[in-house]
Amino acid sequence: MSEIEIGISDNQDVLEIDRAKLRRTVEYVLGQIRRHDSTGNAGVSPAPYHANESAGENDSSAGTAPASVSLAIVDDGKISKLKEQYFGAAEVTDVISFDLRDNTKGEREFPDCEIVVNAQCAAREASRRDGDPQAELNLYVVHGLLHQLGYDDQTEQQAEIMHEKEDQLLEELGFGTVYGGTG
């Protein structure tokens, strides 16, 4: 059985992080991925992948995992600096994802990525929506993963498809929906 390497770093003090929920979200989303369909969006079906919390420690399969996901939980200040450094705009955003694969030609189905999520934004948005900050933070993780799996949200149609998938996954994970099918 293949492994998913998941690392989580908490670099903020706004929100208490539930690492188990974040880990479960990554495991679930990647466990549902079968292959990309002809539209570039990932198909889903149960797949025999599981996470190994100590991946890389005395593990002969380290480095051969089909997926490696690093989650960085940050605040407004840190994500704004990253957005300026990599995208030229010092703006606060909810999530940024980086493809870390050596080969970006799409030959590897599973991601090797870093997903940076903004806990301060999650707390703010959850308060505005009268929701759960953990659910909002997990939305950002799902959103970042979906980008790494080929989803995009640049057009209205792409955003609608991506939001439907986010709602589906969040509902299945027990967080409820965010977009409620409104796209």
PDB file of C-alpha atoms in Angstrom:
ATOM      1  CA  MET A   1       0.000   0.000   0.000  1.00  0.00           C
ATOM      2  CA  SER A   2       1.380   3.416  -0.969  1.00  0.00           C
ATOM      3  CA  GLU A   3       1.973   6.221   1.470  1.00  0.00           C
ATOM      4  CA  ILE A   4       0.988   9.877   1.528  1.00  0.00           C
ATOM      5  CA  GLU A   5       3.537  12.060   3.282  1.00  0.00           C
ATOM      6  CA  ILE A   6       1.842  14.903   5.141  1.00  0.00           C
ATOM      7  CA  GLY A   7       3.693  17.609   7.029  1.00  0.00           C
ATOM      8  CA  ILE A   8       1.946  20.351   8.988  1.00  0.00           C
ATOM      9  CA  SER A   9       3.621  23.499  10.298  1.00  0.00           C
ATOM     10  CA  ASP A  10       1.699  26.007  12.395  1.00  0.00           C
ATOM     11  CA  ASN A  11       3.175  29.499  12.046  1.00  0.00           C
ATOM     12  CA  GLN A  12       0.380  31.615  13.523  1.00  0.00           C
ATOM     13  CA  ASP A  13      -1.317  32.240  16.857  1.00  0.00           C
ATOM     14  CA  VAL A  14      -4.819  33.238  15.759  1.00  0.00           C
ATOM     15  CA  LEU A  15      -6.496  29.839  15.615  1.00  0.00           C
ATOM     16  CA  GLU A  16      -5.913  26.602  17.467  1.00  0.00           C
ATOM     17  CA  ILE A  17      -5.143  24.062  14.790  1.00  0.00           C
ATOM     18  CA  ASP A  18      -6.750  20.629  14.706  1.00  0.00           C
ATOM     19  CA  ARG A  19      -3.954  18.690  13.017  1.00  0.00           C
ATOM     20  CA  ALA A  20      -5.972  15.471  12.974  1.00  0.00           C
ATOM     21  CA  LYS A  21      -8.769  17.106  10.967  1.00  0.00           C
ATOM     22  CA  LEU A  22      -6.318  18.691   8.547  1.00  0.00           C
ATOM     23  CA  ARG A  23      -4.509  15.395   8.079  1.00  0.00           C
ATOM     24  CA  ARG A  24      -7.818  13.570   7.561  1.00  0.00           C
ATOM     25  CA  THR A  25      -8.845  16.142   4.941  1.00  0.00           C
ATOM     26  CA  VAL A  26      -5.646  15.642   2.934  1.00  0.00           C
ATOM     27  CA  GLU A  27      -5.904  11.843   3.245  1.00  0.00           C
ATOM     28  CA  TYR A  28      -9.526  11.828   2.165  1.00  0.00           C
ATOM     29  CA  VAL A  29      -9.158  14.141  -0.834  1.00  0.00           C
ATOM     30  CA  LEU A  30      -6.101  12.317  -2.159  1.00  0.00           C
ATOM     31  CA  GLY A  31      -7.693   8.957  -1.349  1.00  0.00           C
ATOM     32  CA  GLN A  32     -10.614   9.846  -3.604  1.00  0.00           C
ATOM     33  CA  ILE A  33      -8.489  10.680  -6.628  1.00  0.00           C
ATOM     34  CA  ARG A  34      -8.502   8.098  -9.379  1.00  0.00           C
ATOM     35  CA  ARG A  35      -7.204   9.940 -12.422  1.00  0.00           C
ATOM     36  CA  HIS A  36      -7.728  13.155 -14.337  1.00  0.00           C
ATOM     37  CA  ASP A  37     -10.546  13.067 -16.813  1.00  0.00           C
ATOM     38  CA  SER A  38     -10.469  14.661 -20.238  1.00  0.00           C
ATOM     39  CA  THR A  39     -11.466  18.086 -18.848  1.00  0.00           C
ATOM     40  CA  GLY A  40      -8.468  18.158 -16.526  1.00  0.00           C
ATOM     41  CA  ASN A  41     -10.609  17.666 -13.439  1.00  0.00           C
ATOM     42  CA  ALA A  42      -9.820  14.777 -11.153  1.00  0.00           C
ATOM     43  CA  GLY A  43     -12.214  11.855 -11.126  1.00  0.00           C
ATOM     44  CA  VAL A  44     -12.952  10.306  -7.758  1.00  0.00           C
ATOM     45  CA  SER A  45     -13.267   6.795  -6.494  1.00  0.00           C
ATOM     46  CA  PRO A  46     -12.031   5.039  -3.377  1.00  0.00           C
ATOM     47  CA  ALA A  47      -8.307   4.357  -3.738  1.00  0.00           C
ATOM     48  CA  PRO A  48      -5.993   2.325  -1.496  1.00  0.00           C
ATOM     49  CA  TYR A  49      -3.848   5.187  -0.221  1.00  0.00           C
ATOM     50  CA  HIS A  50      -3.273   6.030   3.404  1.00  0.00           C
ATOM     51  CA  ALA A  51      -1.182   8.520   5.336  1.00  0.00           C
ATOM     52  CA  ASN A  52       1.867   7.655   7.350  1.00  0.00           C
ATOM     53  CA  GLU A  53       2.441  10.222  10.080  1.00  0.00           C
ATOM     54  CA  SER A  54       6.094   9.260  10.339  1.00  0.00           C
ATOM     55  CA  ALA A  55       6.742   8.856   6.616  1.00  0.00           C
ATOM     56  CA  GLY A  56      10.419   9.008   5.924  1.00  0.00           C
ATOM     57  CA  GLU A  57      11.466   7.752   9.354  1.00  0.00           C
ATOM     58  CA  ASN A  58      12.925   4.251   8.993  1.00  0.00           C
ATOM     59  CA  ASP A  59      10.718   3.720   5.954  1.00  0.00           C
ATOM     60  CA  SER A  60      12.294   2.166   2.883  1.00  0.00           C
ATOM     61  CA  SER A  61       9.542   3.606   0.689  1.00  0.00           C
ATOM     62  CA  ALA A  62      10.326   7.201   1.714  1.00  0.00           C
ATOM     63  CA  GLY A  63      10.761   9.373  -1.324  1.00  0.00           C
ATOM     64  CA  THR A  64       8.634   7.064  -3.489  1.00  0.00           C
ATOM     65  CA  ALA A  65       5.268   8.105  -2.086  1.00  0.00           C
ATOM     66  CA  PRO A  66       2.669   8.971  -4.709  1.00  0.00           C
ATOM     67  CA  ALA A  67       1.918  12.167  -2.806  1.00  0.00           C
ATOM     68  CA  SER A  68       3.688  14.547  -0.507  1.00  0.00           C
ATOM     69  CA  VAL A  69       1.758  17.453   0.956  1.00  0.00           C
ATOM     70  CA  SER A  70       3.191  20.114   3.212  1.00  0.00           C
ATOM     71  CA  LEU A  71       0.632  22.336   4.932  1.00  0.00           C
ATOM     72  CA  ALA A  72       1.783  25.677   6.319  1.00  0.00           C
ATOM     73  CA  ILE A  73      -0.725  27.463   8.541  1.00  0.00           C
ATOM     74  CA  VAL A  74       0.029  31.201   8.570  1.00  0.00           C
ATOM     75  CA  ASP A  75      -1.526  34.599   9.285  1.00  0.00           C
ATOM     76  CA  ASP A  76      -2.359  37.623   7.108  1.00  0.00           C
ATOM     77  CA  GLY A  77       1.147  39.087   7.344  1.00  0.00           C
ATOM     78  CA  LYS A  78       2.974  35.940   6.244  1.00  0.00           C
ATOM     79  CA  ILE A  79       0.633  35.071   3.369  1.00  0.00           C
ATOM     80  CA  SER A  80       0.759  38.666   2.118  1.00  0.00           C
ATOM     81  CA  LYS A  81       4.579  38.477   2.039  1.00  0.00           C
ATOM     82  CA  LEU A  82       4.438  35.178   0.140  1.00  0.00           C
ATOM     83  CA  LYS A  83       1.914  36.574  -2.336  1.00  0.00           C
ATOM     84  CA  GLU A  84       4.199  39.544  -2.973  1.00  0.00           C
ATOM     85  CA  GLN A  85       7.307  37.368  -3.271  1.00  0.00           C
ATOM     86  CA  TYR A  86       5.810  34.872  -5.721  1.00  0.00           C
ATOM     87  CA  PHE A  87       3.029  36.807  -7.458  1.00  0.00           C
ATOM     88  CA  GLY A  88       4.113  40.446  -7.182  1.00  0.00           C
ATOM     89  CA  ALA A  89       1.089  41.608  -5.178  1.00  0.00           C
ATOM     90  CA  ALA A  90       1.236  42.190  -1.405  1.00  0.00           C
ATOM     91  CA  GLU A  91      -2.349  41.091  -0.795  1.00  0.00           C
ATOM     92  CA  VAL A  92      -4.001  38.995   1.863  1.00  0.00           C
ATOM     93  CA  THR A  93      -5.488  35.788   0.474  1.00  0.00           C
ATOM     94  CA  ASP A  94      -6.932  32.590   1.907  1.00  0.00           C
ATOM     95  CA  VAL A  95      -4.679  29.970   0.284  1.00  0.00           C
ATOM     96  CA  ILE A  96      -1.667  29.651  -1.989  1.00  0.00           C
ATOM     97  CA  SER A  97      -0.506  26.311  -3.351  1.00  0.00           C
ATOM     98  CA  PHE A  98       2.872  25.489  -4.837  1.00  0.00           C
ATOM     99  CA  ASP A  99       3.677  22.545  -7.104  1.00  0.00           C
ATOM    100  CA  LEU A 100       7.008  21.119  -5.888  1.00  0.00           C
ATOM    101  CA  ARG A 101       7.340  18.338  -8.452  1.00  0.00           C
ATOM    102  CA  ASP A 102      10.583  18.184 -10.408  1.00  0.00           C
ATOM    103  CA  ASN A 103       8.633  17.047 -13.425  1.00  0.00           C
ATOM    104  CA  THR A 104       5.672  19.349 -14.019  1.00  0.00           C
ATOM    105  CA  LYS A 105       4.687  17.728 -17.321  1.00  0.00           C
ATOM    106  CA  GLY A 106       1.869  15.882 -15.570  1.00  0.00           C
ATOM    107  CA  GLU A 107       3.480  12.450 -15.601  1.00  0.00           C
ATOM    108  CA  ARG A 108       2.942  12.051 -11.862  1.00  0.00           C
ATOM    109  CA  GLU A 109      -0.728  11.803 -10.950  1.00  0.00           C
ATOM    110  CA  PHE A 110      -0.371  12.684  -7.283  1.00  0.00           C
ATOM    111  CA  PRO A 111       0.910  16.018  -6.028  1.00  0.00           C
ATOM    112  CA  ASP A 112       4.132  16.965  -4.341  1.00  0.00           C
ATOM    113  CA  CYS A 113       3.091  20.333  -3.060  1.00  0.00           C
ATOM    114  CA  GLU A 114       3.025  22.947  -0.354  1.00  0.00           C
ATOM    115  CA  ILE A 115      -0.289  24.475   0.561  1.00  0.00           C
ATOM    116  CA  VAL A 116      -0.183  27.670   2.593  1.00  0.00           C
ATOM    117  CA  VAL A 117      -3.466  28.442   4.348  1.00  0.00           C
ATOM    118  CA  ASN A 118      -4.368  31.604   6.219  1.00  0.00           C
ATOM    119  CA  ALA A 119      -5.815  30.871   9.675  1.00  0.00           C
ATOM    120  CA  GLN A 120      -6.489  34.553  10.323  1.00  0.00           C
ATOM    121  CA  CYS A 121      -8.594  34.710   7.157  1.00  0.00           C
ATOM    122  CA  ALA A 122     -10.370  31.479   8.152  1.00  0.00           C
ATOM    123  CA  ALA A 123     -11.294  32.924  11.562  1.00  0.00           C
ATOM    124  CA  ARG A 124     -12.497  36.158   9.957  1.00  0.00           C
ATOM    125  CA  GLU A 125     -14.554  34.414   7.239  1.00  0.00           C
ATOM    126  CA  ALA A 126     -16.048  31.917   9.680  1.00  0.00           C
ATOM    127  CA  SER A 127     -17.155  34.774  11.916  1.00  0.00           C
ATOM    128  CA  ARG A 128     -18.641  36.631   8.948  1.00  0.00           C
ATOM    129  CA  ARG A 129     -20.548  33.516   7.813  1.00  0.00           C
ATOM    130  CA  ASP A 130     -21.374  32.457  11.378  1.00  0.00           C
ATOM    131  CA  GLY A 131     -19.470  29.246  10.699  1.00  0.00           C
ATOM    132  CA  ASP A 132     -16.715  27.050  12.087  1.00  0.00           C
ATOM    133  CA  PRO A 133     -13.120  28.308  11.630  1.00  0.00           C
ATOM    134  CA  GLN A 134     -11.877  24.694  11.359  1.00  0.00           C
ATOM    135  CA  ALA A 135     -14.313  24.036   8.505  1.00  0.00           C
ATOM    136  CA  GLU A 136     -13.169  27.223   6.767  1.00  0.00           C
ATOM    137  CA  LEU A 137      -9.514  26.257   7.174  1.00  0.00           C
ATOM    138  CA  ASN A 138     -10.259  22.802   5.765  1.00  0.00           C
ATOM    139  CA  LEU A 139     -12.017  24.463   2.812  1.00  0.00           C
ATOM    140  CA  TYR A 140      -8.730  26.250   2.061  1.00  0.00           C
ATOM    141  CA  VAL A 141      -6.846  22.944   2.218  1.00  0.00           C
ATOM    142  CA  VAL A 142      -9.339  21.293  -0.141  1.00  0.00           C
ATOM    143  CA  HIS A 143      -9.152  24.304  -2.467  1.00  0.00           C
ATOM    144  CA  GLY A 144      -5.347  24.182  -2.590  1.00  0.00           C
ATOM    145  CA  LEU A 145      -5.335  20.424  -3.198  1.00  0.00           C
ATOM    146  CA  LEU A 146      -7.875  20.708  -5.994  1.00  0.00           C
ATOM    147  CA  HIS A 147      -5.676  23.291  -7.718  1.00  0.00           C
ATOM    148  CA  GLN A 148      -2.804  20.824  -7.509  1.00  0.00           C
ATOM    149  CA  LEU A 149      -5.023  18.129  -9.008  1.00  0.00           C
ATOM    150  CA  GLY A 150      -5.916  20.178 -12.074  1.00  0.00           C
ATOM    151  CA  TYR A 151      -8.961  22.171 -11.029  1.00  0.00           C
ATOM    152  CA  ASP A 152      -9.057  25.883 -11.748  1.00  0.00           C
ATOM    153  CA  ASP A 153     -11.367  28.758 -10.882  1.00  0.00           C
ATOM    154  CA  GLN A 154     -10.387  31.439 -13.370  1.00  0.00           C
ATOM    155  CA  THR A 155     -13.701  31.424 -15.233  1.00  0.00           C
ATOM    156  CA  GLU A 156     -17.228  31.343 -13.859  1.00  0.00           C
ATOM    157  CA  GLN A 157     -17.749  27.809 -15.205  1.00  0.00           C
ATOM    158  CA  GLN A 158     -14.459  26.560 -13.722  1.00  0.00           C
ATOM    159  CA  ALA A 159     -15.292  28.165 -10.368  1.00  0.00           C
ATOM    160  CA  GLU A 160     -18.729  26.528 -10.352  1.00  0.00           C
ATOM    161  CA  ILE A 161     -17.220  23.087 -11.003  1.00  0.00           C
ATOM    162  CA  MET A 162     -14.534  23.618  -8.359  1.00  0.00           C
ATOM    163  CA  HIS A 163     -17.004  24.911  -5.765  1.00  0.00           C
ATOM    164  CA  GLU A 164     -19.288  21.921  -6.350  1.00  0.00           C
ATOM    165  CA  LYS A 165     -16.348  19.571  -5.787  1.00  0.00           C
ATOM    166  CA  GLU A 166     -15.317  21.491  -2.653  1.00  0.00           C
ATOM    167  CA  ASP A 167     -18.836  21.272  -1.255  1.00  0.00           C
ATOM    168  CA  GLN A 168     -19.026  17.557  -2.075  1.00  0.00           C
ATOM    169  CA  LEU A 169     -15.734  16.799  -0.329  1.00  0.00           C
ATOM    170  CA  LEU A 170     -16.443  19.032   2.676  1.00  0.00           C
ATOM    171  CA  GLU A 171     -19.892  17.455   3.100  1.00  0.00           C
ATOM    172  CA  GLU A 172     -18.390  13.959   2.926  1.00  0.00           C
ATOM    173  CA  LEU A 173     -15.808  15.001   5.525  1.00  0.00           C
ATOM    174  CA  GLY A 174     -18.558  16.222   7.863  1.00  0.00           C
ATOM    175  CA  PHE A 175     -17.910  19.979   7.579  1.00  0.00           C
ATOM    176  CA  GLY A 176     -21.060  20.808   5.629  1.00  0.00           C
ATOM    177  CA  THR A 177     -21.216  22.897   2.475  1.00  0.00           C
ATOM    178  CA  VAL A 178     -19.898  26.376   1.903  1.00  0.00           C
ATOM    179  CA  TYR A 179     -21.292  27.263  -1.494  1.00  0.00           C
ATOM    180  CA  GLY A 180     -24.506  25.244  -1.332  1.00  0.00           C
ATOM    181  CA  GLY A 181     -24.476  24.647  -5.074  1.00  0.00           C
ATOM    182  CA  THR A 182     -24.472  28.356  -5.859  1.00  0.00           C
ATOM    183  CA  GLY A 183     -21.010  28.292  -7.447  1.00  0.00           C
TER     184      GLY A 183
END
